[in-house]
PDB file of C-alpha atoms and ligand atoms in Angstrom:
ATOM      1  CA  UNK A   1      38.386  -2.496  55.088  1.00  0.00           C
ATOM      2  CA  UNK A   2      35.121  -3.032  53.326  1.00  0.00           C
ATOM      3  CA  UNK A   3      32.992  -1.769  50.281  1.00  0.00           C
ATOM      4  CA  UNK A   4      29.537   0.019  51.185  1.00  0.00           C
ATOM      5  CA  UNK A   5      27.390   1.037  48.088  1.00  0.00           C
ATOM      6  CA  UNK A   6      24.431   3.329  48.983  1.00  0.00           C
ATOM      7  CA  UNK A   7      22.167   4.043  46.189  1.00  0.00           C
ATOM      8  CA  UNK A   8      18.586   3.127  45.206  1.00  0.00           C
ATOM      9  CA  UNK A   9      17.412  -0.643  45.206  1.00  0.00           C
ATOM     10  CA  UNK A  10      14.163  -0.241  42.527  1.00  0.00           C
ATOM     11  CA  UNK A  11      11.911  -1.844  40.493  1.00  0.00           C
ATOM     12  CA  UNK A  12      11.857  -0.362  36.817  1.00  0.00           C
ATOM     13  CA  UNK A  13       9.403  -0.398  33.836  1.00  0.00           C
ATOM     14  CA  UNK A  14      11.889  -0.662  31.000  1.00  0.00           C
ATOM     15  CA  UNK A  15      10.799  -0.070  27.482  1.00  0.00           C
ATOM     16  CA  UNK A  16      13.516  -0.730  24.322  1.00  0.00           C
ATOM     17  CA  UNK A  17      12.523  -0.873  20.839  1.00  0.00           C
ATOM     18  CA  UNK A  18      13.311  -4.787  20.709  1.00  0.00           C
ATOM     19  CA  UNK A  19      11.102  -5.278  24.295  1.00  0.00           C
ATOM     20  CA  UNK A  20       9.166  -4.147  27.245  1.00  0.00           C
ATOM     21  CA  UNK A  21       9.530  -5.165  31.232  1.00  0.00           C
ATOM     22  CA  UNK A  22       7.535  -4.290  34.065  1.00  0.00           C
ATOM     23  CA  UNK A  23       8.452  -4.461  37.599  1.00  0.00           C
ATOM     24  CA  UNK A  24      12.011  -5.551  36.624  1.00  0.00           C
ATOM     25  CA  UNK A  25      14.795  -5.695  39.575  1.00  0.00           C
ATOM     26  CA  UNK A  26      16.821  -2.379  39.319  1.00  0.00           C
ATOM     27  CA  UNK A  27      18.245   0.201  41.350  1.00  0.00           C
ATOM     28  CA  UNK A  28      21.914   1.933  41.419  1.00  0.00           C
ATOM     29  CA  UNK A  29      23.250   0.294  44.564  1.00  0.00           C
ATOM     30  CA  UNK A  30      21.863  -3.656  42.721  1.00  0.00           C
ATOM     31  CA  UNK A  31      24.170  -2.838  39.316  1.00  0.00           C
ATOM     32  CA  UNK A  32      26.740  -1.519  41.353  1.00  0.00           C
ATOM     33  CA  UNK A  33      27.168  -4.395  43.532  1.00  0.00           C
ATOM     34  CA  UNK A  34      26.184  -7.349  41.265  1.00  0.00           C
ATOM     35  CA  UNK A  35      29.263  -5.562  39.030  1.00  0.00           C
ATOM     36  CA  UNK A  36      31.829  -5.030  42.212  1.00  0.00           C
ATOM     37  CA  UNK A  37      30.630  -8.518  43.092  1.00  0.00           C
ATOM     38  CA  UNK A  38      32.814 -10.366  40.484  1.00  0.00           C
ATOM     39  CA  UNK A  39      36.089  -8.790  41.805  1.00  0.00           C
ATOM     40  CA  UNK A  40      35.685  -8.498  45.715  1.00  0.00           C
ATOM     41  CA  UNK A  41      33.619  -9.124  48.670  1.00  0.00           C
ATOM     42  CA  UNK A  42      31.603  -9.266  50.885  1.00  0.00           C
ATOM     43  CA  UNK A  43      30.059  -5.863  49.735  1.00  0.00           C
ATOM     44  CA  UNK A  44      27.674  -4.038  52.001  1.00  0.00           C
ATOM     45  CA  UNK A  45      24.689  -2.497  50.434  1.00  0.00           C
ATOM     46  CA  UNK A  46      22.736   0.122  52.639  1.00  0.00           C
ATOM     47  CA  UNK A  47      19.161   0.779  50.987  1.00  0.00           C
ATOM     48  CA  UNK A  48      15.277   0.323  51.528  1.00  0.00           C
ATOM     49  CA  UNK A  49      12.779  -0.948  49.732  1.00  0.00           C
ATOM     50  CA  UNK A  50       9.215  -1.485  50.507  1.00  0.00           C
ATOM     51  CA  UNK A  51       7.072  -5.169  51.245  1.00  0.00           C
ATOM     52  CA  UNK A  52       6.306  -5.619  47.592  1.00  0.00           C
ATOM     53  CA  UNK A  53      10.075  -6.581  47.130  1.00  0.00           C
ATOM     54  CA  UNK A  54      10.099  -9.947  45.327  1.00  0.00           C
ATOM     55  CA  UNK A  55      12.084 -12.124  48.055  1.00  0.00           C
ATOM     56  CA  UNK A  56      13.902 -14.020  45.016  1.00  0.00           C
ATOM     57  CA  UNK A  57      16.664 -10.839  44.389  1.00  0.00           C
ATOM     58  CA  UNK A  58      17.280 -11.014  47.913  1.00  0.00           C
ATOM     59  CA  UNK A  59      18.160 -14.493  47.697  1.00  0.00           C
ATOM     60  CA  UNK A  60      19.759 -13.230  43.987  1.00  0.00           C
ATOM     61  CA  UNK A  61      21.824 -10.512  45.913  1.00  0.00           C
ATOM     62  CA  UNK A  62      22.901 -12.642  48.778  1.00  0.00           C
ATOM     63  CA  UNK A  63      24.424 -15.798  46.488  1.00  0.00           C
ATOM     64  CA  UNK A  64      26.789 -12.784  45.099  1.00  0.00           C
ATOM     65  CA  UNK A  65      27.967 -12.161  48.826  1.00  0.00           C
ATOM     66  CA  UNK A  66      26.333  -8.924  48.826  1.00  0.00           C
ATOM     67  CA  UNK A  67      25.475  -8.158  52.482  1.00  0.00           C
ATOM     68  CA  UNK A  68      22.521  -7.097  53.120  1.00  0.00           C
ATOM     69  CA  UNK A  69      22.571  -6.260  57.085  1.00  0.00           C
ATOM     70  CA  UNK A  70      22.075  -2.769  55.980  1.00  0.00           C
ATOM     71  CA  UNK A  71      18.569  -3.256  54.096  1.00  0.00           C
ATOM     72  CA  UNK A  72      15.633  -1.621  55.503  1.00  0.00           C
ATOM     73  CA  UNK A  73      11.988  -3.404  54.687  1.00  0.00           C
ATOM     74  CA  UNK A  74       9.395  -1.055  55.753  1.00  0.00           C
ATOM     75  CA  UNK A  75       6.006  -3.056  55.903  1.00  0.00           C
ATOM     76  CA  UNK A  76       3.217  -1.336  54.068  1.00  0.00           C
ATOM     77  CA  UNK A  77       5.413   0.668  52.242  1.00  0.00           C
ATOM     78  CA  UNK A  78       6.388   0.487  48.237  1.00  0.00           C
ATOM     79  CA  UNK A  79       9.507   0.059  46.616  1.00  0.00           C
ATOM     80  CA  UNK A  80      11.234   2.942  44.790  1.00  0.00           C
ATOM     81  CA  UNK A  81       9.800   2.592  41.045  1.00  0.00           C
ATOM     82  CA  UNK A  82      11.121   3.818  37.529  1.00  0.00           C
ATOM     83  CA  UNK A  83      10.019   4.257  34.053  1.00  0.00           C
ATOM     84  CA  UNK A  84      12.041   5.074  30.774  1.00  0.00           C
ATOM     85  CA  UNK A  85      11.707   4.639  26.989  1.00  0.00           C
ATOM     86  CA  UNK A  86      14.552   4.223  24.905  1.00  0.00           C
ATOM     87  CA  UNK A  87      14.812   5.697  21.564  1.00  0.00           C
ATOM     88  CA  UNK A  88      15.593   3.776  18.535  1.00  0.00           C
ATOM     89  CA  UNK A  89      19.064   5.807  18.812  1.00  0.00           C
ATOM     90  CA  UNK A  90      19.486   3.522  22.840  1.00  0.00           C
ATOM     91  CA  UNK A  91      22.015   6.719  24.082  1.00  0.00           C
ATOM     92  CA  UNK A  92      18.686   8.520  24.326  1.00  0.00           C
ATOM     93  CA  UNK A  93      16.188   8.132  26.977  1.00  0.00           C
ATOM     94  CA  UNK A  94      12.836   9.453  28.023  1.00  0.00           C
ATOM     95  CA  UNK A  95      12.485   8.965  31.701  1.00  0.00           C
ATOM     96  CA  UNK A  96       8.703   7.764  32.024  1.00  0.00           C
ATOM     97  CA  UNK A  97       8.109   8.405  36.121  1.00  0.00           C
ATOM     98  CA  UNK A  98       9.859   8.538  38.961  1.00  0.00           C
ATOM     99  CA  UNK A  99       8.269   7.409  42.083  1.00  0.00           C
ATOM    100  CA  UNK A 100      10.056   7.804  45.479  1.00  0.00           C
ATOM    101  CA  UNK A 101       7.892   5.689  47.698  1.00  0.00           C
ATOM    102  CA  UNK A 102      10.026   4.437  50.277  1.00  0.00           C
ATOM    103  CA  UNK A 103      12.752   7.150  49.825  1.00  0.00           C
ATOM    104  CA  UNK A 104      10.848   9.886  50.788  1.00  0.00           C
ATOM    105  CA  UNK A 105      11.429   8.993  54.700  1.00  0.00           C
ATOM    106  CA  UNK A 106      14.415   7.007  53.948  1.00  0.00           C
ATOM    107  CA  UNK A 107      17.040   7.452  57.085  1.00  0.00           C
ATOM    108  CA  UNK A 108      20.251   5.653  55.595  1.00  0.00           C
ATOM    109  CA  UNK A 109      21.775   3.763  58.932  1.00  0.00           C
ATOM    110  CA  UNK A 110      25.578   2.602  57.798  1.00  0.00           C
ATOM    111  CA  UNK A 111      26.254  -0.904  60.162  1.00  0.00           C
ATOM    112  CA  UNK A 112      28.815  -0.137  62.477  1.00  0.00           C
ATOM    113  CA  UNK A 113      31.030  -2.821  60.804  1.00  0.00           C
ATOM    114  CA  UNK A 114      31.383  -0.018  57.675  1.00  0.00           C
ATOM    115  CA  UNK A 115      31.645   2.705  59.666  1.00  0.00           C
ATOM    116  CA  UNK A 116      35.508   3.277  59.676  1.00  0.00           C
ATOM    117  CA  UNK A 117      38.147   3.231  56.602  1.00  0.00           C
ATOM    118  CA  UNK A 118      35.727   2.014  54.227  1.00  0.00           C
ATOM    119  CA  UNK A 119      35.667   2.541  50.301  1.00  0.00           C
ATOM    120  CA  UNK A 120      32.492   3.591  49.580  1.00  0.00           C
ATOM    121  CA  UNK A 121      29.959   4.221  46.192  1.00  0.00           C
ATOM    122  CA  UNK A 122      27.521   6.597  46.615  1.00  0.00           C
ATOM    123  CA  UNK A 123      25.492   5.571  44.089  1.00  0.00           C
ATOM    124  CA  UNK A 124      22.263   7.768  42.496  1.00  0.00           C
ATOM    125  CA  UNK A 125      20.047   8.902  45.723  1.00  0.00           C
ATOM    126  CA  UNK A 126      19.075  12.443  46.654  1.00  0.00           C
ATOM    127  CA  UNK A 127      22.422  14.356  47.182  1.00  0.00           C
ATOM    128  CA  UNK A 128      21.258  14.662  51.303  1.00  0.00           C
ATOM    129  CA  UNK A 129      20.808  11.310  51.550  1.00  0.00           C
ATOM    130  CA  UNK A 130      24.892  10.537  50.650  1.00  0.00           C
ATOM    131  CA  UNK A 131      25.459  13.636  52.607  1.00  0.00           C
ATOM    132  CA  UNK A 132      24.047  11.681  55.783  1.00  0.00           C
ATOM    133  CA  UNK A 133      25.957   8.689  55.002  1.00  0.00           C
ATOM    134  CA  UNK A 134      29.235  10.830  54.402  1.00  0.00           C
ATOM    135  CA  UNK A 135      28.381  12.248  58.125  1.00  0.00           C
ATOM    136  CA  UNK A 136      28.464   9.005  59.546  1.00  0.00           C
ATOM    137  CA  UNK A 137      31.497   7.493  58.119  1.00  0.00           C
ATOM    138  CA  UNK A 138      34.924   7.710  60.002  1.00  0.00           C
ATOM    139  CA  UNK A 139      38.056   8.735  58.007  1.00  0.00           C
ATOM    140  CA  UNK A 140      36.496   6.962  54.567  1.00  0.00           C
ATOM    141  CA  UNK A 141      39.368   5.390  52.503  1.00  0.00           C
ATOM    142  CA  UNK A 142      37.977   6.591  48.774  1.00  0.00           C
ATOM    143  CA  UNK A 143      34.522   7.966  47.748  1.00  0.00           C
ATOM    144  CA  UNK A 144      32.903   7.286  44.581  1.00  0.00           C
ATOM    145  CA  UNK A 145      29.660   9.477  43.675  1.00  0.00           C
ATOM    146  CA  UNK A 146      27.449   8.854  40.738  1.00  0.00           C
ATOM    147  CA  UNK A 147      24.402  11.416  40.255  1.00  0.00           C
ATOM    148  CA  UNK A 148      21.266  12.046  37.616  1.00  0.00           C
ATOM    149  CA  UNK A 149      20.045  14.755  36.009  1.00  0.00           C
ATOM    150  CA  UNK A 150      17.151  14.588  38.013  1.00  0.00           C
ATOM    151  CA  UNK A 151      19.238  15.678  41.066  1.00  0.00           C
ATOM    152  CA  UNK A 152      20.710  18.150  39.177  1.00  0.00           C
ATOM    153  CA  UNK A 153      18.012  19.902  38.441  1.00  0.00           C
ATOM    154  CA  UNK A 154      16.193  19.874  41.472  1.00  0.00           C
ATOM    155  CA  UNK A 155      19.171  19.618  44.570  1.00  0.00           C
ATOM    156  CA  UNK A 156      22.319  21.097  43.137  1.00  0.00           C
ATOM    157  CA  UNK A 157      23.486  22.582  46.302  1.00  0.00           C
ATOM    158  CA  UNK A 158      23.539  19.626  48.037  1.00  0.00           C
ATOM    159  CA  UNK A 159      25.261  18.135  45.276  1.00  0.00           C
ATOM    160  CA  UNK A 160      27.532  20.173  45.424  1.00  0.00           C
ATOM    161  CA  UNK A 161      28.201  19.852  49.025  1.00  0.00           C
ATOM    162  CA  UNK A 162      28.737  16.377  48.270  1.00  0.00           C
ATOM    163  CA  UNK A 163      31.423  16.699  45.553  1.00  0.00           C
ATOM    164  CA  UNK A 164      33.521  18.471  48.272  1.00  0.00           C
ATOM    165  CA  UNK A 165      34.089  15.342  49.485  1.00  0.00           C
ATOM    166  CA  UNK A 166      34.491  12.645  46.819  1.00  0.00           C
ATOM    167  CA  UNK A 167      37.633  10.969  45.326  1.00  0.00           C
ATOM    168  CA  UNK A 168      35.682  10.252  41.518  1.00  0.00           C
ATOM    169  CA  UNK A 169      32.774  11.500  40.369  1.00  0.00           C
ATOM    170  CA  UNK A 170      31.202   9.158  37.490  1.00  0.00           C
ATOM    171  CA  UNK A 171      28.733  11.300  35.033  1.00  0.00           C
ATOM    172  CA  UNK A 172      27.533  11.188  31.886  1.00  0.00           C
ATOM    173  CA  UNK A 173      28.172  13.512  29.046  1.00  0.00           C
ATOM    174  CA  UNK A 174      24.896  15.178  28.927  1.00  0.00           C
ATOM    175  CA  UNK A 175      24.905  15.185  33.142  1.00  0.00           C
ATOM    176  CA  UNK A 176      28.452  17.246  32.574  1.00  0.00           C
ATOM    177  CA  UNK A 177      27.062  19.831  30.384  1.00  0.00           C
ATOM    178  CA  UNK A 178      24.130  20.399  32.497  1.00  0.00           C
ATOM    179  CA  UNK A 179      26.114  20.302  35.980  1.00  0.00           C
ATOM    180  CA  UNK A 180      28.723  22.478  34.497  1.00  0.00           C
ATOM    181  CA  UNK A 181      26.525  24.337  32.048  1.00  0.00           C
ATOM    182  CA  UNK A 182      29.229  24.449  29.395  1.00  0.00           C
ATOM    183  CA  UNK A 183      28.913  22.357  26.425  1.00  0.00           C
ATOM    184  CA  UNK A 184      31.837  21.650  25.323  1.00  0.00           C
ATOM    185  CA  UNK A 185      33.152  18.835  27.602  1.00  0.00           C
ATOM    186  CA  UNK A 186      36.777  19.309  27.807  1.00  0.00           C
ATOM    187  CA  UNK A 187      35.898  22.775  29.867  1.00  0.00           C
ATOM    188  CA  UNK A 188      33.046  21.084  31.789  1.00  0.00           C
ATOM    189  CA  UNK A 189      35.435  18.930  33.091  1.00  0.00           C
ATOM    190  CA  UNK A 190      37.683  22.110  34.076  1.00  0.00           C
ATOM    191  CA  UNK A 191      34.499  23.135  35.806  1.00  0.00           C
ATOM    192  CA  UNK A 192      33.446  20.343  37.530  1.00  0.00           C
ATOM    193  CA  UNK A 193      37.049  19.689  38.808  1.00  0.00           C
ATOM    194  CA  UNK A 194      37.318  22.840  40.556  1.00  0.00           C
ATOM    195  CA  UNK A 195      33.913  21.859  42.554  1.00  0.00           C
ATOM    196  CA  UNK A 196      35.727  19.329  44.497  1.00  0.00           C
ATOM    197  CA  UNK A 197      36.045  15.903  43.330  1.00  0.00           C
ATOM    198  CA  UNK A 198      40.108  14.770  43.085  1.00  0.00           C
ATOM    199  CA  UNK A 199      38.671  12.492  39.388  1.00  0.00           C
ATOM    200  CA  UNK A 200      36.101  12.687  37.262  1.00  0.00           C
ATOM    201  CA  UNK A 201      34.790  10.269  35.016  1.00  0.00           C
ATOM    202  CA  UNK A 202      32.592  11.298  31.979  1.00  0.00           C
ATOM    203  CA  UNK A 203      30.706   8.209  30.404  1.00  0.00           C
ATOM    204  CA  UNK A 204      29.519   8.928  26.610  1.00  0.00           C
ATOM    205  CA  UNK A 205      27.241   6.040  26.258  1.00  0.00           C
ATOM    206  CA  UNK A 206      28.471   3.776  23.245  1.00  0.00           C
ATOM    207  CA  UNK A 207      31.472   6.304  22.769  1.00  0.00           C
ATOM    208  CA  UNK A 208      33.566   5.168  25.615  1.00  0.00           C
ATOM    209  CA  UNK A 209      34.722   7.223  28.551  1.00  0.00           C
ATOM    210  CA  UNK A 210      37.005  10.365  29.508  1.00  0.00           C
ATOM    211  CA  UNK A 211      39.051   9.552  32.599  1.00  0.00           C
ATOM    212  CA  UNK A 212      40.320  13.455  33.644  1.00  0.00           C
ATOM    213  CA  UNK A 213      42.607  13.627  36.889  1.00  0.00           C
ATOM    214  CA  UNK A 214      46.511  14.788  37.625  1.00  0.00           C
ATOM    215  CA  UNK A 215      46.576  17.409  34.590  1.00  0.00           C
ATOM    216  CA  UNK A 216      45.839  14.218  31.783  1.00  0.00           C
ATOM    217  CA  UNK A 217      42.902  12.547  30.033  1.00  0.00           C
ATOM    218  CA  UNK A 218      42.711   9.092  29.685  1.00  0.00           C
ATOM    219  CA  UNK A 219      39.679   7.671  27.065  1.00  0.00           C
ATOM    220  CA  UNK A 220      38.483   4.162  26.737  1.00  0.00           C
ATOM    221  CA  UNK A 221      36.550   3.526  23.756  1.00  0.00           C
ATOM    222  CA  UNK A 222      33.163   1.318  24.299  1.00  0.00           C
ATOM    223  CA  UNK A 223      33.764  -2.214  23.381  1.00  0.00           C
ATOM    224  CA  UNK A 224      31.575  -2.665  19.707  1.00  0.00           C
ATOM    225  CA  UNK A 225      28.984  -4.784  20.354  1.00  0.00           C
ATOM    226  CA  UNK A 226      25.897  -6.394  17.956  1.00  0.00           C
ATOM    227  CA  UNK A 227      23.467  -7.016  20.511  1.00  0.00           C
ATOM    228  CA  UNK A 228      22.775  -4.185  23.249  1.00  0.00           C
ATOM    229  CA  UNK A 229      18.889  -5.243  24.819  1.00  0.00           C
ATOM    230  CA  UNK A 230      19.040  -2.658  27.728  1.00  0.00           C
ATOM    231  CA  UNK A 231      20.735   0.161  28.373  1.00  0.00           C
ATOM    232  CA  UNK A 232      19.645   0.801  31.918  1.00  0.00           C
ATOM    233  CA  UNK A 233      22.245  -0.068  34.965  1.00  0.00           C
ATOM    234  CA  UNK A 234      25.307   0.645  32.233  1.00  0.00           C
ATOM    235  CA  UNK A 235      26.381   3.662  34.080  1.00  0.00           C
ATOM    236  CA  UNK A 236      26.048   1.683  37.696  1.00  0.00           C
ATOM    237  CA  UNK A 237      27.857  -1.098  36.474  1.00  0.00           C
ATOM    238  CA  UNK A 238      30.157   0.358  35.370  1.00  0.00           C
ATOM    239  CA  UNK A 239      30.997   2.403  39.248  1.00  0.00           C
ATOM    240  CA  UNK A 240      30.765  -1.131  40.375  1.00  0.00           C
ATOM    241  CA  UNK A 241      33.431  -2.590  38.406  1.00  0.00           C
ATOM    242  CA  UNK A 242      35.564   0.308  38.481  1.00  0.00           C
ATOM    243  CA  UNK A 243      34.886   0.558  42.237  1.00  0.00           C
ATOM    244  CA  UNK A 244      35.472  -3.514  42.535  1.00  0.00           C
ATOM    245  CA  UNK A 245      38.632  -3.517  41.371  1.00  0.00           C
ATOM    246  CA  UNK A 246      40.143  -0.666  43.085  1.00  0.00           C
ATOM    247  CA  UNK A 247      39.155  -2.234  46.691  1.00  0.00           C
ATOM    248  CA  UNK A 248      39.758  -5.463  45.567  1.00  0.00           C
ATOM    249  CA  UNK A 249      43.922  -4.224  44.881  1.00  0.00           C
ATOM    250  CA  UNK A 250      44.027  -1.108  47.162  1.00  0.00           C
ATOM    251  CA  UNK A 251      46.337   0.715  44.813  1.00  0.00           C
ATOM    252  CA  UNK A 252      45.460   3.967  44.091  1.00  0.00           C
ATOM    253  CA  UNK A 253      47.629   5.392  41.208  1.00  0.00           C
ATOM    254  CA  UNK A 254      46.535   7.035  37.844  1.00  0.00           C
ATOM    255  CA  UNK A 255      47.905   3.654  36.202  1.00  0.00           C
ATOM    256  CA  UNK A 256      45.287   1.795  38.460  1.00  0.00           C
ATOM    257  CA  UNK A 257      42.559   4.121  37.825  1.00  0.00           C
ATOM    258  CA  UNK A 258      43.131   3.407  34.040  1.00  0.00           C
ATOM    259  CA  UNK A 259      42.726   0.143  34.587  1.00  0.00           C
ATOM    260  CA  UNK A 260      39.917   0.097  36.680  1.00  0.00           C
ATOM    261  CA  UNK A 261      37.923   2.477  33.944  1.00  0.00           C
ATOM    262  CA  UNK A 262      38.583  -0.611  31.695  1.00  0.00           C
ATOM    263  CA  UNK A 263      37.090  -2.832  34.016  1.00  0.00           C
ATOM    264  CA  UNK A 264      34.087  -0.431  34.647  1.00  0.00           C
ATOM    265  CA  UNK A 265      33.849  -0.275  31.279  1.00  0.00           C
ATOM    266  CA  UNK A 266      34.092  -4.276  30.523  1.00  0.00           C
ATOM    267  CA  UNK A 267      31.205  -4.732  33.456  1.00  0.00           C
ATOM    268  CA  UNK A 268      29.017  -1.895  31.401  1.00  0.00           C
ATOM    269  CA  UNK A 269      28.948  -3.878  28.556  1.00  0.00           C
ATOM    270  CA  UNK A 270      28.023  -7.455  29.745  1.00  0.00           C
ATOM    271  CA  UNK A 271      25.193  -5.322  31.736  1.00  0.00           C
ATOM    272  CA  UNK A 272      23.818  -3.624  28.301  1.00  0.00           C
ATOM    273  CA  UNK A 273      23.312  -7.370  26.909  1.00  0.00           C
ATOM    274  CA  UNK A 274      20.452  -8.563  28.502  1.00  0.00           C
ATOM    275  CA  UNK A 275      17.465  -6.905  30.040  1.00  0.00           C
ATOM    276  CA  UNK A 276      17.401  -5.310  33.734  1.00  0.00           C
ATOM    277  CA  UNK A 277      20.277  -7.033  35.825  1.00  0.00           C
ATOM    278  CA  UNK A 278      20.504 -10.329  33.910  1.00  0.00           C
ATOM    279  CA  UNK A 279      23.634  -9.585  32.274  1.00  0.00           C
ATOM    280  CA  UNK A 280      25.073  -9.413  35.405  1.00  0.00           C
ATOM    281  CA  UNK A 281      24.175 -12.467  37.511  1.00  0.00           C
ATOM    282  CA  UNK A 282      25.896 -15.148  35.463  1.00  0.00           C
ATOM    283  CA  UNK A 283      29.479 -13.643  34.534  1.00  0.00           C
ATOM    284  CA  UNK A 284      32.437 -15.975  34.902  1.00  0.00           C
ATOM    285  CA  UNK A 285      35.866 -14.500  35.835  1.00  0.00           C
ATOM    286  CA  UNK A 286      37.298 -15.997  32.253  1.00  0.00           C
ATOM    287  CA  UNK A 287      34.365 -13.872  30.481  1.00  0.00           C
ATOM    288  CA  UNK A 288      35.301 -10.633  32.515  1.00  0.00           C
ATOM    289  CA  UNK A 289      39.467 -11.331  31.631  1.00  0.00           C
ATOM    290  CA  UNK A 290      38.598 -11.877  27.967  1.00  0.00           C
ATOM    291  CA  UNK A 291      36.745  -8.914  27.606  1.00  0.00           C
ATOM    292  CA  UNK A 292      39.347  -6.598  29.433  1.00  0.00           C
ATOM    293  CA  UNK A 293      42.130  -8.072  26.746  1.00  0.00           C
ATOM    294  CA  UNK A 294      39.070  -7.135  23.986  1.00  0.00           C
ATOM    295  CA  UNK A 295      39.365  -3.520  25.186  1.00  0.00           C
ATOM    296  CA  UNK A 296      43.389  -3.656  25.511  1.00  0.00           C
ATOM    297  CA  UNK A 297      43.733  -4.517  21.734  1.00  0.00           C
ATOM    298  CA  UNK A 298      41.101  -2.512  20.233  1.00  0.00           C
ATOM    299  CA  UNK A 299      43.321   0.550  21.013  1.00  0.00           C
ATOM    300  CA  UNK A 300      46.465  -1.114  21.433  1.00  0.00           C
ATOM    301  CA  UNK A 301      48.958   0.428  18.882  1.00  0.00           C
ATOM    302  CA  UNK A 302      52.748   1.543  18.747  1.00  0.00           C
TER     303      UNK A 302
HETATM  304  P1  AMP B 401      21.206   4.182  34.889  1.00  0.00           P
HETATM  305  O1  AMP B 401      21.211   3.793  33.708  1.00  0.00           O
HETATM  306  O2  AMP B 401      23.064   3.773  35.087  1.00  0.00           O
HETATM  307  O3  AMP B 401      21.451   5.642  34.973  1.00  0.00           O
HETATM  308  O4  AMP B 401      20.916   3.652  35.922  1.00  0.00           O
HETATM  309  C1  AMP B 401      19.321   2.941  35.995  1.00  0.00           C
HETATM  310  C2  AMP B 401      18.982   2.825  37.533  1.00  0.00           C
HETATM  311  O5  AMP B 401      18.677   4.093  38.325  1.00  0.00           O
HETATM  312  C3  AMP B 401      17.728   2.026  37.218  1.00  0.00           C
HETATM  313  O6  AMP B 401      17.395   1.072  37.691  1.00  0.00           O
HETATM  314  C4  AMP B 401      16.457   3.258  38.105  1.00  0.00           C
HETATM  315  O7  AMP B 401      16.237   2.482  38.850  1.00  0.00           O
HETATM  316  C5  AMP B 401      17.725   4.060  38.900  1.00  0.00           C
HETATM  317  N1  AMP B 401      17.058   5.599  38.829  1.00  0.00           N
HETATM  318  C6  AMP B 401      16.523   6.278  37.855  1.00  0.00           C
HETATM  319  N2  AMP B 401      16.605   7.330  38.371  1.00  0.00           N
HETATM  320  C7  AMP B 401      16.849   7.659  39.620  1.00  0.00           C
HETATM  321  C8  AMP B 401      16.578   8.342  40.589  1.00  0.00           C
HETATM  322  N3  AMP B 401      16.178   9.670  40.369  1.00  0.00           N
HETATM  323  N4  AMP B 401      17.049   8.318  41.905  1.00  0.00           N
HETATM  324  C9  AMP B 401      18.008   6.963  42.145  1.00  0.00           C
HETATM  325  N5  AMP B 401      17.945   6.177  41.213  1.00  0.00           N
HETATM  326  C10 AMP B 401      17.142   6.284  40.027  1.00  0.00           C
END
């Protein structure tokens, strides 16, 4: 049973109060697959880039045991590009531009080997593309979905169709408020759960994350970090760590989902320590394990 990841593959312009990069590797499926690669593999990524996409990024992903048979490279076209600027409060980000480019005509084609019984992460892309992917799958075992304000504002009806078919929706607090039209997060979670997902995870930036399901709420703190350089991709790294851990041990009990939420938070914490994907490129399993223990000790009391 494979792990399939569909989402954006991007070249990002990122500005923080500390530094600025242009054309850096990004995109939801890149962060998700890198984070998941420390738990399980091989991972199949389905996506699209233009012929401006630097080949060294492809090599780096393949070196992480990420299978790119489902990657389309379109000659004469440009890769998806996204630009954002973070405020002094790094929880606040302004999107500066979103150039869909190759995504405007993208038809995701799922390789035959990934069509049956897969675990799948529908990373942040147009909900219509997420539906196209779901329609190609036979008997998906576990569907995790991410989205963002861009799609909630523009294509909410399609998104609601997707939500009826997912096991877990992962969104951040402002997206949860936007989607539910409800300012209180507990009430918002109830409204969103009624839209379809069996479980809901609401990320709250540097304040941790909440897992809702089975009439219970589980809260995980964020790791207290002194060095946050670039929050881009933290949400996707969370989704990758979460799903990678579940895919590795195939146990879908609520207790195991709680552990997966902590591993998601661990991978998000590594992601933000460096610019672009650098924080996820060279980790050791020992570092990941030690930070997991760090999370446990942070709020363990009797
Ligand atoms: P996150 O910080 O987790 O929200 O993820 C940021 C990544 O999502 C960046 O690398 C962007 O390239 C990508 N991204 C931003 N906007 C979109 C969008 N509308 N659709 C797909 N991917 C996007």
